Amino acid sequence: MFIASAAVMAAVAIMATMLRSGRERTALVLRIENAAELRRSLGMAGMAELMGRIMQLSSQILGSEPGSAPDVRADGAGDLCLFLPDVSLPRLRRRVLRLQASLHSGLRIRSGRVVPAVTAILVRDPAQGASVEQLHAFASKLGGSGAGGLVIGTYHASGAEHAAILAPVFTPDRVETWFLPQLCTDTGTVIGVELEPRLRHPELGLLTAAEFASLLDPDERVVLVKAALAQGLAALRQWDRRAIGVDHLTLRLEAEHLRQGELADFLLWELDRQDVPPLRLVIAVAKALDLAAGPSNAAHNLDRLAAAGCVIELIDLGVDGPSLAGLRRFSPTRLRLGEAFVVDCDRSPEQQRMILAIMALAEHLGLSAVAEQVSTQGEHAYLAQIGVAEVQGRAVARALPADLMPGYLEECDRKAVLASPLRRAG
């Protein structure tokens, strides 16, 4: 059975006791599809710890506004039921997607990292007129789309029942690329941007990568990257024509992207089609890649991109990042410091020792350093002081849509001119 009876009964029992004061009554059942497998591998104590972490994360994400904290219940079968008070459905659906993405990226418990496979079912009663038995029967009939799916069921006051699976999250025409500015610590100017693909969903609105990534299959994620590059290069050409261009675009590629056999050919074809030199494209290689083991699609793609002149950037070397032994053949020229290195780097001696060691390695290898997730001015100042070439994050600027970028770049250029005596004199 798709939903354990105990979970359904917990859901409808909670809803049946609600007062008629909210917008509508909604319960969320989280089905842990691999609960039996997790219980065998973790044991009862480990499973209890995992369920506690899921309940905690659910409360944090779904109760992100004052007074909206959910009532979370668990049953012995590995299902969770959450009663969600007074939250509009569009906002709730986005939060559920964010919760699923967080769960599918894995949770840390004492025995290690665990990845629960979760399907979510929202049970709604807008008219608040259904009985416990009616809601129970309705919820029991809902089918799922597999782990990662989101199913929405609505019970109408007339007794007519309707169940709907959320419209597909991804179609290529929904891709909308945003741009995250990268600031040069030497000149204070915007020297580059990182491409951040987002999706404009007909029901959910604009979704960030954190909200949709775990719901896309590998082929869809590759199509997403291709669309982001095409839009990014088109924007770069427009900025160049207005003399407000940046030096480079950064495209982040995960291991699953690089394993696609024809990826490099497409990226280089797109660069040629839009008449943009490869040296203006930075390929940021994320997550561990075993490239030293021998020929592979990932190695072939990086070989092709590096040989064509694209800049290769390593992300978080030594922290679940690319293998230096495997990547040195591609002549990387940039090293990116992620949040694990950057957070509190201006205040924590331990962080400073770690980041200075990485900076020394980068200097020895001839790599320029870039920092992401820079969230405070103190972190920004410290990173600039120790020689990090570029920074990005909240302390610099948030990601912007394409229509706001020209005005932002013009304003940055104006401020840079006013701040530079030499440029004013020229």
GROMACS .gro file of C-alpha atoms in nm:
model
  426
    1MET     CA    1   0.000   0.000   0.000
    2PHE     CA    2   0.134   0.341  -0.090
    3ILE     CA    3   0.066   0.511   0.244
    4ALA     CA    4   0.073   0.320   0.570
    5SER     CA    5  -0.269   0.313   0.737
    6ALA     CA    6  -0.127   0.451   1.062
    7ALA     CA    7   0.014   0.754   0.881
    8VAL     CA    8  -0.315   0.821   0.702
    9MET     CA    9  -0.514   0.786   1.020
   10ALA     CA   10  -0.273   1.022   1.198
   11ALA     CA   11  -0.320   1.274   0.916
   12VAL     CA   12  -0.695   1.269   0.910
   13ALA     CA   13  -0.724   1.256   1.289
   14ILE     CA   14  -0.520   1.576   1.315
   15MET     CA   15  -0.729   1.744   1.045
   16ALA     CA   16  -1.055   1.634   1.203
   17THR     CA   17  -0.971   1.820   1.524
   18MET     CA   18  -0.895   2.152   1.351
   19LEU     CA   19  -1.099   2.461   1.409
   20ARG     CA   20  -1.266   2.620   1.107
   21SER     CA   21  -1.055   2.934   1.126
   22GLY     CA   22  -0.784   2.875   0.865
   23ARG     CA   23  -0.772   2.919   0.492
   24GLU     CA   24  -0.798   2.545   0.442
   25ARG     CA   25  -0.703   2.224   0.615
   26THR     CA   26  -0.390   2.058   0.483
   27ALA     CA   27  -0.188   1.759   0.593
   28LEU     CA   28   0.136   1.637   0.443
   29VAL     CA   29   0.229   1.270   0.442
   30LEU     CA   30   0.597   1.199   0.375
   31ARG     CA   31   0.640   0.847   0.250
   32ILE     CA   32   0.993   0.714   0.316
   33GLU     CA   33   1.008   0.478   0.019
   34ASN     CA   34   1.328   0.304   0.129
   35ALA     CA   35   1.230   0.279   0.496
   36ALA     CA   36   1.269  -0.101   0.509
   37GLU     CA   37   1.615  -0.087   0.355
   38LEU     CA   38   1.723   0.193   0.590
   39ARG     CA   39   1.587   0.007   0.892
   40ARG     CA   40   1.792  -0.302   0.801
   41SER     CA   41   2.115  -0.105   0.753
   42LEU     CA   42   2.080   0.143   1.040
   43GLY     CA   43   1.904  -0.067   1.301
   44MET     CA   44   1.624   0.060   1.522
   45ALA     CA   45   1.838   0.320   1.701
   46GLY     CA   46   1.978   0.461   1.376
   47MET     CA   47   1.634   0.469   1.216
   48ALA     CA   48   1.494   0.654   1.517
   49GLU     CA   49   1.775   0.909   1.490
   50LEU     CA   50   1.709   0.952   1.116
   51MET     CA   51   1.336   1.004   1.171
   52GLY     CA   52   1.416   1.261   1.437
   53ARG     CA   53   1.642   1.450   1.192
   54ILE     CA   54   1.369   1.441   0.924
   55MET     CA   55   1.113   1.572   1.172
   56GLN     CA   56   1.350   1.850   1.279
   57LEU     CA   57   1.426   1.952   0.919
   58SER     CA   58   1.056   1.939   0.830
   59SER     CA   59   0.971   2.173   1.115
   60GLN     CA   60   1.248   2.415   1.013
   61ILE     CA   61   1.157   2.435   0.644
   62LEU     CA   62   0.779   2.409   0.661
   63GLY     CA   63   0.752   2.636   0.966
   64SER     CA   64   0.974   2.916   0.837
   65GLU     CA   65   0.726   3.187   0.937
   66PRO     CA   66   0.610   3.278   1.290
   67GLY     CA   67   0.307   3.072   1.386
   68SER     CA   68   0.343   2.829   1.094
   69ALA     CA   69   0.533   2.549   1.266
   70PRO     CA   70   0.382   2.213   1.172
   71ASP     CA   71   0.259   1.945   1.408
   72VAL     CA   72   0.480   1.646   1.316
   73ARG     CA   73   0.383   1.286   1.385
   74ALA     CA   74   0.565   0.963   1.299
   75ASP     CA   75   0.442   0.607   1.274
   76GLY     CA   76   0.621   0.277   1.304
   77ALA     CA   77   0.613   0.209   0.930
   78GLY     CA   78   0.851   0.492   0.847
   79ASP     CA   79   0.598   0.755   0.739
   80LEU     CA   80   0.567   1.107   0.871
   81CYS     CA   81   0.247   1.309   0.888
   82LEU     CA   82   0.256   1.686   0.930
   83PHE     CA   83  -0.041   1.912   0.994
   84LEU     CA   84   0.026   2.246   0.827
   85PRO     CA   85  -0.167   2.543   0.965
   86ASP     CA   86  -0.261   2.851   0.765
   87VAL     CA   87  -0.010   2.840   0.480
   88SER     CA   88  -0.116   2.925   0.124
   89LEU     CA   89  -0.089   2.632  -0.116
   90PRO     CA   90   0.161   2.786  -0.365
   91ARG     CA   91   0.396   2.876  -0.081
   92LEU     CA   92   0.346   2.536   0.078
   93ARG     CA   93   0.425   2.350  -0.243
   94ARG     CA   94   0.753   2.541  -0.278
   95ARG     CA   95   0.846   2.455   0.078
   96VAL     CA   96   0.770   2.089   0.021
   97LEU     CA   97   0.996   2.089  -0.286
   98ARG     CA   98   1.270   2.255  -0.080
   99LEU     CA   99   1.225   1.993   0.191
  100GLN     CA  100   1.244   1.707  -0.060
  101ALA     CA  101   1.560   1.855  -0.214
  102SER     CA  102   1.723   1.879   0.130
  103LEU     CA  103   1.628   1.521   0.217
  104HIS     CA  104   1.746   1.381  -0.116
  105SER     CA  105   2.085   1.551  -0.075
  106GLY     CA  106   2.137   1.339   0.238
  107LEU     CA  107   2.129   1.378   0.616
  108ARG     CA  108   2.412   1.330   0.864
  109ILE     CA  109   2.355   1.099   1.159
  110ARG     CA  110   2.607   0.937   1.392
  111SER     CA  111   2.659   0.636   1.166
  112GLY     CA  112   2.724   0.849   0.856
  113ARG     CA  113   2.538   1.012   0.567
  114VAL     CA  114   2.194   0.872   0.484
  115VAL     CA  115   1.973   0.949   0.183
  116PRO     CA  116   1.600   0.889   0.240
  117ALA     CA  117   1.388   0.854  -0.076
  118VAL     CA  118   1.078   1.060  -0.008
  119THR     CA  119   0.745   1.100  -0.186
  120ALA     CA  120   0.518   1.376  -0.058
  121ILE     CA  121   0.137   1.375  -0.057
  122LEU     CA  122  -0.060   1.688   0.030
  123VAL     CA  123  -0.419   1.619   0.141
  124ARG     CA  124  -0.641   1.930   0.127
  125ASP     CA  125  -0.992   2.002   0.249
  126PRO     CA  126  -1.066   2.364   0.140
  127ALA     CA  127  -1.428   2.356   0.258
  128GLN     CA  128  -1.334   2.190   0.588
  129GLY     CA  129  -1.644   1.970   0.558
  130ALA     CA  130  -1.510   1.617   0.511
  131SER     CA  131  -1.541   1.352   0.778
  132VAL     CA  132  -1.249   1.148   0.906
  133GLU     CA  133  -1.376   0.847   0.711
  134GLN     CA  134  -1.405   1.044   0.385
  135LEU     CA  135  -1.057   1.189   0.415
  136HIS     CA  136  -0.915   0.850   0.508
  137ALA     CA  137  -1.076   0.682   0.206
  138PHE     CA  138  -0.958   0.960  -0.022
  139ALA     CA  139  -0.596   0.955   0.102
  140SER     CA  140  -0.586   0.576   0.071
  141LYS     CA  141  -0.670   0.599  -0.301
  142LEU     CA  142  -0.395   0.843  -0.388
  143GLY     CA  143  -0.117   0.694  -0.598
  144GLY     CA  144   0.239   0.814  -0.616
  145SER     CA  145   0.487   0.901  -0.886
  146GLY     CA  146   0.780   0.741  -0.706
  147ALA     CA  147   1.044   0.886  -0.480
  148GLY     CA  148   1.073   1.259  -0.532
  149GLY     CA  149   0.717   1.300  -0.654
  150LEU     CA  150   0.467   1.548  -0.519
  151VAL     CA  151   0.100   1.443  -0.522
  152ILE     CA  152  -0.181   1.683  -0.435
  153GLY     CA  153  -0.524   1.556  -0.336
  154THR     CA  154  -0.826   1.783  -0.288
  155TYR     CA  155  -1.152   1.677  -0.128
  156HIS     CA  156  -1.444   1.898  -0.230
  157ALA     CA  157  -1.743   1.974  -0.008
  158SER     CA  158  -1.978   1.815  -0.264
  159GLY     CA  159  -1.807   1.486  -0.209
  160ALA     CA  160  -1.640   1.483  -0.549
  161GLU     CA  161  -1.281   1.377  -0.514
  162HIS     CA  162  -0.986   1.489  -0.720
  163ALA     CA  163  -0.623   1.385  -0.709
  164ALA     CA  164  -0.356   1.552  -0.915
  165ILE     CA  165   0.013   1.498  -0.960
  166LEU     CA  166   0.195   1.828  -0.984
  167ALA     CA  167   0.270   1.934  -1.340
  168PRO     CA  168   0.618   1.822  -1.451
  169VAL     CA  169   0.881   2.046  -1.297
  170PHE     CA  170   1.102   2.059  -1.603
  171THR     CA  171   1.053   2.151  -1.965
  172PRO     CA  172   1.330   2.333  -2.159
  173ASP     CA  173   1.120   2.643  -2.224
  174ARG     CA  174   1.090   2.705  -1.848
  175VAL     CA  175   1.462   2.761  -1.795
  176GLU     CA  176   1.543   3.115  -1.680
  177THR     CA  177   1.910   3.191  -1.620
  178TRP     CA  178   2.008   3.425  -1.336
  179PHE     CA  179   2.353   3.575  -1.289
  180LEU     CA  180   2.561   3.578  -0.970
  181PRO     CA  181   2.819   3.861  -0.980
  182GLN     CA  182   3.185   3.787  -0.906
  183LEU     CA  183   3.386   4.080  -0.771
  184CYS     CA  184   3.757   4.140  -0.832
  185THR     CA  185   3.916   4.207  -0.490
  186ASP     CA  186   4.191   4.417  -0.650
  187THR     CA  187   3.983   4.662  -0.854
  188GLY     CA  188   3.643   4.628  -0.689
  189THR     CA  189   3.477   4.576  -1.027
  190VAL     CA  190   3.248   4.296  -1.140
  191ILE     CA  191   3.482   4.074  -1.336
  192GLY     CA  192   3.257   3.777  -1.402
  193VAL     CA  193   2.924   3.612  -1.332
  194GLU     CA  194   2.823   3.258  -1.248
  195LEU     CA  195   2.525   3.117  -1.433
  196GLU     CA  196   2.242   3.004  -1.204
  197PRO     CA  197   1.965   2.826  -1.398
  198ARG     CA  198   1.617   2.848  -1.248
  199LEU     CA  199   1.279   2.716  -1.356
  200ARG     CA  200   0.955   2.910  -1.393
  201HIS     CA  201   0.688   2.656  -1.307
  202PRO     CA  202   0.323   2.727  -1.402
  203GLU     CA  203   0.199   2.636  -1.055
  204LEU     CA  204   0.496   2.702  -0.827
  205GLY     CA  205   0.645   3.016  -0.979
  206LEU     CA  206   1.022   3.066  -0.997
  207LEU     CA  207   1.216   2.773  -0.851
  208THR     CA  208   1.581   2.783  -0.747
  209ALA     CA  209   1.821   2.492  -0.792
  210ALA     CA  210   1.775   2.396  -0.427
  211GLU     CA  211   1.403   2.352  -0.492
  212PHE     CA  212   1.409   2.158  -0.818
  213ALA     CA  213   1.745   1.981  -0.851
  214SER     CA  214   1.652   1.653  -0.685
  215LEU     CA  215   1.332   1.628  -0.892
  216LEU     CA  216   1.510   1.625  -1.230
  217ASP     CA  217   1.658   1.316  -1.391
  218PRO     CA  218   2.018   1.323  -1.524
  219ASP     CA  219   1.918   1.394  -1.885
  220GLU     CA  220   1.700   1.687  -1.776
  221ARG     CA  221   1.985   1.831  -1.569
  222VAL     CA  222   2.211   1.824  -1.874
  223VAL     CA  223   1.948   1.999  -2.087
  224LEU     CA  224   1.920   2.257  -1.808
  225VAL     CA  225   2.295   2.327  -1.823
  226LYS     CA  226   2.285   2.362  -2.201
  227ALA     CA  227   1.996   2.609  -2.186
  228ALA     CA  228   2.172   2.811  -1.915
  229LEU     CA  229   2.487   2.844  -2.125
  230ALA     CA  230   2.294   2.949  -2.436
  231GLN     CA  231   2.109   3.219  -2.239
  232GLY     CA  232   2.425   3.327  -2.059
  233LEU     CA  233   2.626   3.370  -2.378
  234ALA     CA  234   2.342   3.566  -2.539
  235ALA     CA  235   2.338   3.802  -2.240
  236LEU     CA  236   2.719   3.837  -2.251
  237ARG     CA  237   2.704   3.948  -2.615
  238GLN     CA  238   2.439   4.207  -2.533
  239TRP     CA  239   2.652   4.347  -2.249
  240ASP     CA  240   2.957   4.359  -2.478
  241ARG     CA  241   2.764   4.563  -2.733
  242ARG     CA  242   2.677   4.813  -2.458
  243ALA     CA  243   3.040   4.820  -2.336
  244ILE     CA  244   2.937   4.691  -1.992
  245GLY     CA  245   3.056   4.334  -2.041
  246VAL     CA  246   3.227   4.115  -1.786
  247ASP     CA  247   3.543   3.917  -1.855
  248HIS     CA  248   3.398   3.570  -1.817
  249LEU     CA  249   3.102   3.345  -1.743
  250THR     CA  250   3.129   3.056  -1.500
  251LEU     CA  251   2.936   2.734  -1.565
  252ARG     CA  252   2.928   2.481  -1.280
  253LEU     CA  253   2.939   2.120  -1.395
  254GLU     CA  254   2.874   1.823  -1.169
  255ALA     CA  255   3.014   1.477  -1.231
  256GLU     CA  256   2.684   1.364  -1.388
  257HIS     CA  257   2.708   1.645  -1.646
  258LEU     CA  258   3.064   1.557  -1.744
  259ARG     CA  259   2.975   1.190  -1.791
  260GLN     CA  260   2.744   1.283  -2.081
  261GLY     CA  261   2.938   1.184  -2.391
  262GLU     CA  262   2.859   1.479  -2.619
  263LEU     CA  263   2.857   1.756  -2.358
  264ALA     CA  264   3.187   1.919  -2.459
  265ASP     CA  265   3.092   1.915  -2.827
  266PHE     CA  266   2.768   2.097  -2.752
  267LEU     CA  267   2.931   2.359  -2.524
  268LEU     CA  268   3.202   2.434  -2.781
  269TRP     CA  269   2.945   2.445  -3.061
  270GLU     CA  270   2.739   2.696  -2.862
  271LEU     CA  271   3.046   2.913  -2.801
  272ASP     CA  272   3.123   2.909  -3.173
  273ARG     CA  273   2.759   2.975  -3.268
  274GLN     CA  274   2.748   3.285  -3.051
  275ASP     CA  275   3.102   3.391  -3.146
  276VAL     CA  276   3.237   3.392  -2.789
  277PRO     CA  277   3.601   3.282  -2.737
  278PRO     CA  278   3.637   2.969  -2.516
  279LEU     CA  279   3.873   3.154  -2.281
  280ARG     CA  280   3.572   3.356  -2.159
  281LEU     CA  281   3.403   3.043  -2.028
  282VAL     CA  282   3.511   2.909  -1.688
  283ILE     CA  283   3.419   2.544  -1.625
  284ALA     CA  284   3.383   2.496  -1.249
  285VAL     CA  285   3.424   2.126  -1.172
  286ALA     CA  286   3.218   2.022  -0.871
  287LYS     CA  287   3.211   1.702  -0.665
  288ALA     CA  288   3.458   1.415  -0.669
  289LEU     CA  289   3.569   1.283  -1.007
  290ASP     CA  290   3.784   0.974  -1.044
  291LEU     CA  291   3.968   1.083  -1.356
  292ALA     CA  292   4.297   0.914  -1.274
  293ALA     CA  293   4.144   0.569  -1.322
  294GLY     CA  294   4.154   0.582  -1.701
  295PRO     CA  295   3.956   0.698  -2.006
  296SER     CA  296   3.598   0.807  -1.944
  297ASN     CA  297   3.338   1.045  -2.081
  298ALA     CA  298   3.420   1.293  -1.803
  299ALA     CA  299   3.791   1.286  -1.889
  300HIS     CA  300   3.714   1.322  -2.260
  301ASN     CA  301   3.485   1.621  -2.200
  302LEU     CA  302   3.737   1.801  -1.981
  303ASP     CA  303   4.016   1.723  -2.229
  304ARG     CA  304   3.814   1.878  -2.511
  305LEU     CA  305   3.714   2.187  -2.312
  306ALA     CA  306   4.065   2.252  -2.179
  307ALA     CA  307   4.227   2.198  -2.521
  308ALA     CA  308   3.981   2.445  -2.676
  309GLY     CA  309   4.087   2.713  -2.428
  310CYS     CA  310   3.814   2.704  -2.161
  311VAL     CA  311   3.935   2.789  -1.812
  312ILE     CA  312   3.915   2.496  -1.567
  313GLU     CA  313   3.829   2.575  -1.206
  314LEU     CA  314   3.845   2.325  -0.918
  315ILE     CA  315   3.582   2.353  -0.644
  316ASP     CA  316   3.669   2.274  -0.281
  317LEU     CA  317   3.987   2.077  -0.339
  318GLY     CA  318   4.010   1.818  -0.061
  319VAL     CA  319   3.651   1.861   0.065
  320ASP     CA  320   3.452   1.615  -0.148
  321GLY     CA  321   3.593   1.804  -0.442
  322PRO     CA  322   3.780   1.699  -0.756
  323SER     CA  323   4.092   1.485  -0.727
  324LEU     CA  324   4.408   1.688  -0.789
  325ALA     CA  325   4.585   1.378  -0.920
  326GLY     CA  326   4.306   1.321  -1.168
  327LEU     CA  327   4.267   1.683  -1.279
  328ARG     CA  328   4.626   1.807  -1.313
  329ARG     CA  329   4.633   1.680  -1.674
  330PHE     CA  330   4.369   1.942  -1.760
  331SER     CA  331   4.587   2.235  -1.646
  332PRO     CA  332   4.341   2.404  -1.408
  333THR     CA  333   4.410   2.771  -1.345
  334ARG     CA  334   4.157   2.851  -1.070
  335LEU     CA  335   4.071   2.708  -0.731
  336ARG     CA  336   3.738   2.784  -0.565
  337LEU     CA  337   3.701   2.799  -0.187
  338GLY     CA  338   3.354   2.696  -0.074
  339GLU     CA  339   3.157   2.762   0.239
  340ALA     CA  340   3.353   2.501   0.438
  341PHE     CA  341   3.659   2.726   0.409
  342VAL     CA  342   3.498   3.069   0.397
  343VAL     CA  343   3.253   3.077   0.688
  344ASP     CA  344   3.391   3.282   0.982
  345CYS     CA  345   3.734   3.300   0.816
  346ASP     CA  346   3.780   3.652   0.952
  347ARG     CA  347   3.720   3.542   1.312
  348SER     CA  348   3.817   3.177   1.350
  349PRO     CA  349   4.190   3.095   1.390
  350GLU     CA  350   4.116   2.735   1.291
  351GLN     CA  351   3.948   2.846   0.969
  352GLN     CA  352   4.236   3.082   0.897
  353ARG     CA  353   4.496   2.807   0.935
  354MET     CA  354   4.299   2.584   0.699
  355ILE     CA  355   4.239   2.850   0.436
  356LEU     CA  356   4.601   2.973   0.447
  357ALA     CA  357   4.719   2.617   0.386
  358ILE     CA  358   4.493   2.591   0.082
  359MET     CA  359   4.610   2.932  -0.042
  360ALA     CA  360   4.974   2.819  -0.011
  361LEU     CA  361   4.894   2.508  -0.218
  362ALA     CA  362   4.715   2.721  -0.477
  363GLU     CA  363   5.015   2.954  -0.503
  364HIS     CA  364   5.253   2.658  -0.538
  365LEU     CA  365   5.039   2.518  -0.820
  366GLY     CA  366   4.995   2.857  -0.988
  367LEU     CA  367   4.619   2.868  -0.931
  368SER     CA  368   4.427   3.189  -0.868
  369ALA     CA  369   4.179   3.164  -0.581
  370VAL     CA  370   3.807   3.238  -0.594
  371ALA     CA  371   3.573   3.230  -0.293
  372GLU     CA  372   3.199   3.162  -0.290
  373GLN     CA  373   2.931   3.191  -0.020
  374VAL     CA  374   3.096   3.507   0.115
  375SER     CA  375   2.825   3.633   0.347
  376THR     CA  376   2.983   3.913   0.554
  377GLN     CA  377   3.199   4.215   0.487
  378GLY     CA  378   3.450   4.079   0.739
  379GLU     CA  379   3.493   3.761   0.537
  380HIS     CA  380   3.522   3.968   0.219
  381ALA     CA  381   3.794   4.189   0.368
  382TYR     CA  382   3.996   3.896   0.506
  383LEU     CA  383   3.982   3.704   0.178
  384ALA     CA  384   4.098   4.008  -0.016
  385GLN     CA  385   4.381   4.059   0.234
  386ILE     CA  386   4.522   3.708   0.191
  387GLY     CA  387   4.516   3.722  -0.187
  388VAL     CA  388   4.184   3.569  -0.303
  389ALA     CA  389   4.132   3.715  -0.650
  390GLU     CA  390   3.751   3.701  -0.678
  391VAL     CA  391   3.462   3.672  -0.435
  392GLN     CA  392   3.092   3.602  -0.471
  393GLY     CA  393   2.805   3.567  -0.228
  394ARG     CA  394   2.563   3.776  -0.021
  395ALA     CA  395   2.836   4.021   0.083
  396VAL     CA  396   2.891   4.106  -0.284
  397ALA     CA  397   2.551   4.073  -0.451
  398ARG     CA  398   2.265   3.830  -0.488
  399ALA     CA  399   2.188   3.659  -0.817
  400LEU     CA  400   1.996   3.880  -1.061
  401PRO     CA  401   1.772   3.805  -1.360
  402ALA     CA  402   1.888   3.899  -1.709
  403ASP     CA  403   1.673   4.213  -1.734
  404LEU     CA  404   1.830   4.367  -1.421
  405MET     CA  405   2.192   4.288  -1.504
  406PRO     CA  406   2.263   4.578  -1.748
  407GLY     CA  407   2.156   4.839  -1.494
  408TYR     CA  408   2.354   4.664  -1.220
  409LEU     CA  409   2.671   4.648  -1.433
  410GLU     CA  410   2.638   5.014  -1.538
  411GLU     CA  411   2.600   5.119  -1.175
  412CYS     CA  412   2.905   4.913  -1.075
  413ASP     CA  413   3.110   5.075  -1.354
  414ARG     CA  414   2.998   5.421  -1.244
  415LYS     CA  415   3.098   5.356  -0.882
  416ALA     CA  416   3.435   5.215  -0.991
  417VAL     CA  417   3.508   5.528  -1.196
  418LEU     CA  418   3.414   5.761  -0.911
  419ALA     CA  419   3.628   5.560  -0.668
  420SER     CA  420   3.942   5.565  -0.884
  421PRO     CA  421   4.145   5.891  -0.905
  422LEU     CA  422   4.352   5.753  -1.193
  423ARG     CA  423   4.044   5.662  -1.394
  424ARG     CA  424   3.888   6.001  -1.325
  425ALA     CA  425   4.204   6.170  -1.448
  426GLY     CA  426   4.199   5.963  -1.766
   0.00000   0.00000   0.00000
